[in-house]
Coordinates of C-alpha atoms (C1' of nucleotides) in Angstrom, one line a residue:
Chain A
M1 CA -0.2 0.2 -0.1
Q2 CA 1.6 3.3 -1.1
N3 CA 0.8 6.1 -2.8
S4 CA 1.2 5.4 -6.1
S5 CA -0.1 8.2 -7.3
V6 CA 0.3 11.1 -6.1
E7 CA 0.1 13.2 -9.2
H8 CA -2.4 14.9 -9.9
G9 CA -1.0 17.1 -11.6
P10 CA 2.1 19.5 -11.6
G11 CA 0.4 21.2 -8.9
P12 CA 2.9 22.6 -6.2
S13 CA -0.1 21.3 -3.9
V14 CA 1.9 20.1 -1.5
P15 CA 4.2 22.9 0.1
A16 CA 7.1 20.8 0.7
G17 CA 6.9 21.7 4.0
A18 CA 3.6 20.9 4.5
L19 CA 4.3 17.8 6.9
T20 CA 5.3 19.4 10.1
T21 CA 3.2 18.6 12.8
G22 CA 1.9 14.8 12.0
T23 CA 4.2 12.6 9.6
M24 CA 5.6 11.3 12.6
Y25 CA 2.1 9.4 13.0
A26 CA 0.7 8.4 9.3
P27 CA -0.3 4.7 10.1
T28 CA 0.3 4.2 5.9
C29 CA 3.2 1.7 6.5
R30 CA 2.9 -2.0 8.3
G31 CA 2.0 -0.4 11.8
R32 CA -1.1 -0.6 10.3
E33 CA -1.3 -4.4 11.4
V34 CA -0.5 -4.1 14.3
L35 CA -2.9 -1.1 15.4
D36 CA -5.4 -3.5 13.7
R37 CA -4.6 -6.5 16.0
V38 CA -4.5 -4.6 19.1
G39 CA -7.8 -2.2 18.3
D40 CA -10.1 -5.7 17.7
K41 CA -13.0 -5.9 20.4
W42 CA -11.3 -8.1 22.8
S43 CA -7.5 -7.6 23.3
L44 CA -7.1 -4.2 25.2
Q45 CA -9.7 -5.3 27.6
V46 CA -7.3 -8.6 28.2
L47 CA -4.7 -6.4 28.2
A48 CA -6.1 -4.4 30.3
V49 CA -7.2 -7.1 32.7
L50 CA -3.7 -8.6 32.6
A51 CA -2.1 -5.3 33.4
D52 CA -3.1 -6.3 37.3
R53 CA -1.7 -9.8 37.6
T54 CA -1.5 -13.0 36.1
M55 CA -5.1 -14.8 35.8
R56 CA -6.4 -18.3 35.0
F57 CA -8.5 -18.9 31.8
G58 CA -11.9 -18.7 33.8
E59 CA -10.9 -15.8 35.5
L60 CA -10.6 -14.2 33.0
R61 CA -13.6 -15.2 31.3
R62 CA -15.3 -14.5 33.9
T63 CA -13.4 -10.6 34.8
I64 CA -14.0 -9.5 31.2
D65 CA -17.6 -10.7 31.4
G66 CA -19.5 -9.9 28.0
I67 CA -16.7 -11.9 26.2
S68 CA -17.2 -15.3 24.7
Q69 CA -15.2 -18.6 25.4
R70 CA -14.5 -19.1 22.2
M71 CA -13.2 -15.3 21.6
L72 CA -10.7 -15.6 24.5
T73 CA -9.6 -18.5 23.3
V74 CA -9.1 -16.8 19.7
T75 CA -7.9 -13.5 21.6
L76 CA -5.6 -15.0 24.1
R77 CA -3.6 -17.5 21.1
T78 CA -3.3 -14.5 18.9
L79 CA -1.4 -12.1 21.7
E80 CA 0.3 -15.1 22.9
R81 CA 1.6 -15.4 19.1
D82 CA 2.1 -12.1 18.9
G83 CA 4.5 -12.0 21.7
I84 CA 2.0 -9.7 23.8
V85 CA 1.3 -12.7 26.5
I86 CA 2.5 -16.0 27.9
R87 CA 0.7 -19.0 28.3
T88 CA 1.9 -21.3 31.5
M89 CA 0.5 -24.2 31.5
Y90 CA 0.6 -27.0 34.9
P91 CA 0.2 -30.6 33.2
V92 CA -2.0 -31.7 36.7
M93 CA -5.7 -32.6 36.5
P94 CA -8.1 -30.8 36.6
P95 CA -5.4 -28.1 34.0
H96 CA -4.0 -25.4 35.1
V97 CA -3.2 -22.5 33.1
E98 CA -2.3 -19.2 33.2
Y99 CA -1.7 -16.2 31.1
A100 CA 0.5 -13.3 31.9
L101 CA 1.5 -9.8 30.0
T102 CA 5.3 -10.3 28.7
P103 CA 7.3 -7.6 28.8
L104 CA 6.3 -6.3 25.7
G105 CA 2.9 -6.5 26.7
K106 CA 3.5 -3.9 29.4
T107 CA 5.3 -2.0 26.7
L108 CA 2.4 -2.1 25.1
L109 CA -0.1 -1.2 27.6
E110 CA 1.8 1.8 28.7
A111 CA 1.7 2.6 25.2
A112 CA -1.9 1.8 24.8
S113 CA -2.5 3.6 28.0
A114 CA -3.0 7.6 26.9
F115 CA -5.5 6.4 24.3
I116 CA -7.7 4.5 26.7
I117 CA -7.6 6.9 29.2
W118 CA -8.3 9.7 26.7
A119 CA -10.9 7.8 25.2
E120 CA -13.1 7.3 28.5
A121 CA -12.3 11.3 29.1
H122 CA -13.5 12.1 26.1
V123 CA -16.8 9.8 25.8
D124 CA -19.4 12.3 27.0
L125 CA -17.5 15.0 24.9
I126 CA -18.2 13.4 22.0
E127 CA -21.7 12.1 23.0
E128 CA -22.7 15.8 22.7
A129 CA -21.2 16.3 19.6
R130 CA -23.4 13.0 18.5
A131 CA -26.5 14.6 19.9
D132 CA -25.5 18.0 18.4
Y133 CA -25.2 17.0 15.0
D134 CA -28.3 14.6 15.0
A135 CA -29.8 17.5 16.2
R136 CA -28.6 19.5 13.1
A137 CA -29.4 16.6 11.0
A138 CA -32.9 16.4 11.8
D139 CA -33.4 20.4 11.6
E140 CA -32.4 20.2 8.1
A141 CA -34.6 17.3 6.8
G142 CA -37.5 17.7 9.7
P143 CA -38.6 21.0 8.4
E144 CA -40.8 19.0 5.8
G145 CA -43.5 21.4 4.7
F146 CA -44.5 21.1 8.4
R147 CA -45.9 24.7 7.8
T148 CA -49.5 23.7 9.2
S149 CA -50.4 27.2 10.1
Chain B
M1 CA -21.7 -4.4 28.2
Q2 CA -20.0 -3.7 31.6
N3 CA -17.6 -5.0 34.0
S4 CA -20.5 -6.4 37.0
S5 CA -17.8 -7.4 38.3
V6 CA -14.2 -5.8 38.8
E7 CA -13.7 -7.5 42.0
H8 CA -13.0 -11.4 42.0
G9 CA -12.1 -11.3 45.3
P10 CA -10.3 -9.9 48.0
G11 CA -7.8 -9.0 45.8
P12 CA -4.7 -7.2 47.4
S13 CA -3.8 -8.4 43.9
V14 CA -1.7 -5.2 43.0
P15 CA 2.1 -6.4 44.5
A16 CA 4.1 -3.3 45.2
G17 CA 5.7 -2.6 42.4
A18 CA 3.9 -3.8 39.8
L19 CA 5.1 -1.2 37.9
T20 CA 2.5 2.3 36.9
T21 CA 0.1 -0.4 35.2
G22 CA -2.5 -0.9 37.6
T23 CA -6.4 -0.9 36.9
M24 CA -6.1 3.1 35.5
Y25 CA -7.1 1.9 32.3
A26 CA -9.7 -1.4 32.2
P27 CA -11.5 0.2 29.0
T28 CA -14.2 -1.8 31.1
C29 CA -16.8 1.1 30.3
R30 CA -18.2 3.5 28.1
G31 CA -15.1 4.5 26.7
R32 CA -14.9 1.3 25.2
E33 CA -17.0 2.5 22.2
V34 CA -15.1 5.8 21.6
L35 CA -11.9 3.1 20.6
D36 CA -14.0 0.9 18.7
R37 CA -14.8 3.9 16.8
V38 CA -11.5 5.1 16.3
G39 CA -10.1 1.4 16.2
D40 CA -11.7 1.0 13.2
K41 CA -10.0 0.1 9.4
W42 CA -9.5 3.7 8.6
S43 CA -10.6 6.6 11.3
L44 CA -6.6 6.8 12.1
Q45 CA -5.4 7.0 9.0
V46 CA -7.8 9.7 8.1
L47 CA -6.7 11.5 11.4
A48 CA -3.1 11.0 10.6
V49 CA -3.3 12.7 7.4
L50 CA -5.4 15.6 8.8
A51 CA -2.8 16.1 11.3
D52 CA -0.4 17.7 8.4
R53 CA -3.2 20.3 7.5
T54 CA -6.8 20.3 6.6
M55 CA -7.4 18.8 3.1
R56 CA -10.5 18.2 0.5
F57 CA -12.2 14.7 0.3
G58 CA -10.7 14.0 -3.2
E59 CA -6.9 14.5 -1.6
L60 CA -7.8 12.3 1.4
R61 CA -9.1 9.6 -1.1
R62 CA -5.6 10.1 -3.2
T63 CA -2.9 9.9 -0.2
I64 CA -4.9 7.3 2.2
D65 CA -4.8 5.0 -1.1
G66 CA -6.3 2.1 -0.3
I67 CA -9.7 3.6 1.0
S68 CA -13.0 3.8 -0.8
Q69 CA -14.9 6.2 -1.8
R70 CA -17.8 4.6 0.8
M71 CA -15.6 3.7 3.2
L72 CA -14.0 7.1 3.0
T73 CA -17.7 9.1 3.4
V74 CA -18.9 6.7 5.9
T75 CA -15.6 7.6 8.1
L76 CA -15.5 11.0 8.0
R77 CA -19.1 11.6 8.7
T78 CA -18.8 9.5 11.4
L79 CA -15.8 11.2 12.6
E80 CA -17.7 14.4 11.7
R81 CA -20.3 13.3 14.2
D82 CA -18.0 12.6 16.9
G83 CA -16.7 16.2 16.8
I84 CA -13.5 14.7 16.0
V85 CA -13.1 16.3 12.3
I86 CA -14.7 19.7 11.0
R87 CA -16.4 19.8 7.4
T88 CA -16.5 23.3 5.6
M89 CA -18.3 23.7 2.5
Y90 CA -17.8 26.1 0.0
P91 CA -21.0 26.2 -2.2
V92 CA -19.7 27.0 -5.3
M93 CA -19.6 25.3 -8.6
P94 CA -18.1 22.4 -9.0
P95 CA -18.5 21.4 -5.2
H96 CA -15.3 22.8 -2.4
V97 CA -15.2 20.8 0.8
E98 CA -12.7 20.5 3.1
Y99 CA -12.1 18.7 6.2
A100 CA -10.0 19.6 9.4
L101 CA -9.2 18.3 12.8
T102 CA -11.2 19.9 15.7
P103 CA -9.4 20.9 18.7
L104 CA -10.9 17.6 20.1
G105 CA -9.6 15.7 17.2
K106 CA -6.0 17.0 17.7
T107 CA -5.8 16.3 21.2
L108 CA -7.3 12.6 20.1
L109 CA -4.4 12.4 17.5
E110 CA -1.4 13.4 20.3
A111 CA -3.0 10.7 22.8
A112 CA -2.9 8.2 19.9
S113 CA 0.0 9.1 19.0
A114 CA 2.0 7.1 21.8
F115 CA -0.3 4.0 21.0
I116 CA 0.5 4.5 17.1
I117 CA 4.5 4.8 17.5
W118 CA 4.6 1.5 20.0
A119 CA 3.2 0.4 16.6
E120 CA 5.6 1.4 14.3
A121 CA 8.3 0.1 16.2
H122 CA 7.7 -3.1 17.3
V123 CA 6.3 -4.6 14.4
D124 CA 9.4 -6.0 13.9
L125 CA 9.2 -7.6 17.1
I126 CA 5.5 -9.2 16.9
E127 CA 6.0 -10.7 13.4
E128 CA 9.6 -12.6 14.5
A129 CA 6.8 -13.4 17.6
R130 CA 4.6 -14.8 14.7
A131 CA 7.3 -16.4 13.4
D132 CA 8.9 -18.2 16.4
Y133 CA 5.8 -19.4 17.5
D134 CA 4.4 -20.9 14.6
A135 CA 7.6 -22.5 14.5
R136 CA 6.7 -24.4 18.2
A137 CA 3.3 -24.8 16.6
A138 CA 4.8 -26.2 13.6
D139 CA 7.4 -28.2 15.7
E140 CA 4.9 -29.8 17.9
A141 CA 2.5 -30.8 15.1
G142 CA 5.3 -31.8 12.6
P143 CA 7.4 -34.4 14.3
E144 CA 5.7 -37.4 12.7
G145 CA 8.3 -39.3 11.2
F146 CA 9.3 -36.9 8.4
R147 CA 12.6 -37.3 8.6
T148 CA 13.1 -37.4 4.9
S149 CA 16.7 -36.7 4.7
Chain C
dC1 C1' -15.8 17.6 -7.7
dA2 C1' -18.1 15.1 -3.6
dG3 C1' -20.9 12.6 -3.1
dT4 C1' -25.2 8.8 -2.1
dA5 C1' -27.2 4.3 -3.1
dT6 C1' -27.3 -0.8 -4.4
dC7 C1' -25.3 -5.3 -4.9
dC8 C1' -22.5 -8.3 -1.7
dC9 C1' -19.0 -11.3 -0.3
dA10 C1' -15.9 -12.4 3.1
dG11 C1' -14.6 -12.4 7.5
dT12 C1' -15.9 -11.8 12.4
dA13 C1' -18.1 -13.1 16.8
dG14 C1' -22.4 -15.7 19.2
dA15 C1' -24.4 -19.9 20.7
dT16 C1' -23.9 -24.8 21.0
dA17 C1' -21.9 -28.9 21.7
dC18 C1' -18.3 -31.9 22.5
dT19 C1' -13.5 -33.3 24.6
dG20 C1' -8.9 -34.3 27.3
Chain D
dC1 C1' -10.6 -26.5 33.8
dA2 C1' -9.7 -25.5 29.7
dG3 C1' -10.0 -25.5 25.8
dT4 C1' -11.9 -27.3 20.6
dA5 C1' -15.6 -28.1 16.6
dT6 C1' -19.1 -26.4 14.1
dC7 C1' -22.9 -23.7 12.7
dT8 C1' -25.3 -19.7 12.0
dA9 C1' -25.7 -14.4 12.1
dC10 C1' -24.3 -10.4 11.5
dT11 C1' -21.7 -6.4 9.1
dG12 C1' -17.7 -3.7 7.8
dG13 C1' -16.6 -2.8 3.2
dG14 C1' -15.1 -2.9 -1.7
dA15 C1' -17.0 -2.7 -6.7
dT16 C1' -20.1 -0.2 -9.0
dA17 C1' -23.6 3.3 -10.7
dC18 C1' -25.7 7.3 -10.7
dT19 C1' -26.4 12.8 -8.9
dG20 C1' -26.2 17.4 -7.7

DNA sequence: CAGTATCCCAGTAGATACTG
DNA sequence: CAGTATCTACTGGGATACTG
């Protein structure tokens, strides 16, 4: 995925130095796939819960509550594969398995924390914005010959 | 979808220096929906691109490249609704529309930047971990008498 | 130029049932 | 307990065609 066609003419549309602010982000490259990975419905949840302590499968299932058995398994497997959590199995009866964050997982959680905190801090503002937007939208679509009088 | 029981017991679960990682995150609440929103396939991309400067619809389309017309529209609408980008239309012929980050959008991008940067910085490590994992998985399933040589 | 409207498929997640 | 297997429903998103 690259910008093969920036050629919208010989125009000086990009003043060469316009890339001051951003540029650093621009998940145009492979970082995307990591974001996709961790940006799914459950990964961050699992991460956040494991931040506190090591947990067993059943504990995670009960703690996260809302997650299905299958999705917990899938999520944990992927995180394990990515080196973000580590799975320790004790071959006893009944089985005992523990999940913990790896050092990599901890750095991830740290990096994501600002994001998570932002989300929680601004959720109200966003919902307000939505209400506003919807109200305005209704305003534009609403006055459809309702001049009853 | 709430975490009815963050308490799974009388846990002094966080030992002494479990690093800064404590209970502070836990996207258990409404922050989740915000994360879902921005965590989709295109939002962060759009945000990152708009970090540089205001852009027109077509510019975004060409810059992000890979995004379809439909998804750009959908993404922009949602971001606008959430108060993260602002849409300015100049009713001329042909139409001229510009998109920019709102102040809220800028704070979001800032919050997300650590995350994005982490992703780009660790993508190699992660892919390595994956290769390892796959190799080990193949090892466990593979040794089926395939000692050909 | 900047969209909207449809159609449609692939992938994702939920529920359920079974197992070492 | 800690999974795997399967079946299905839902939806995100691409392709395409049309419009003010």
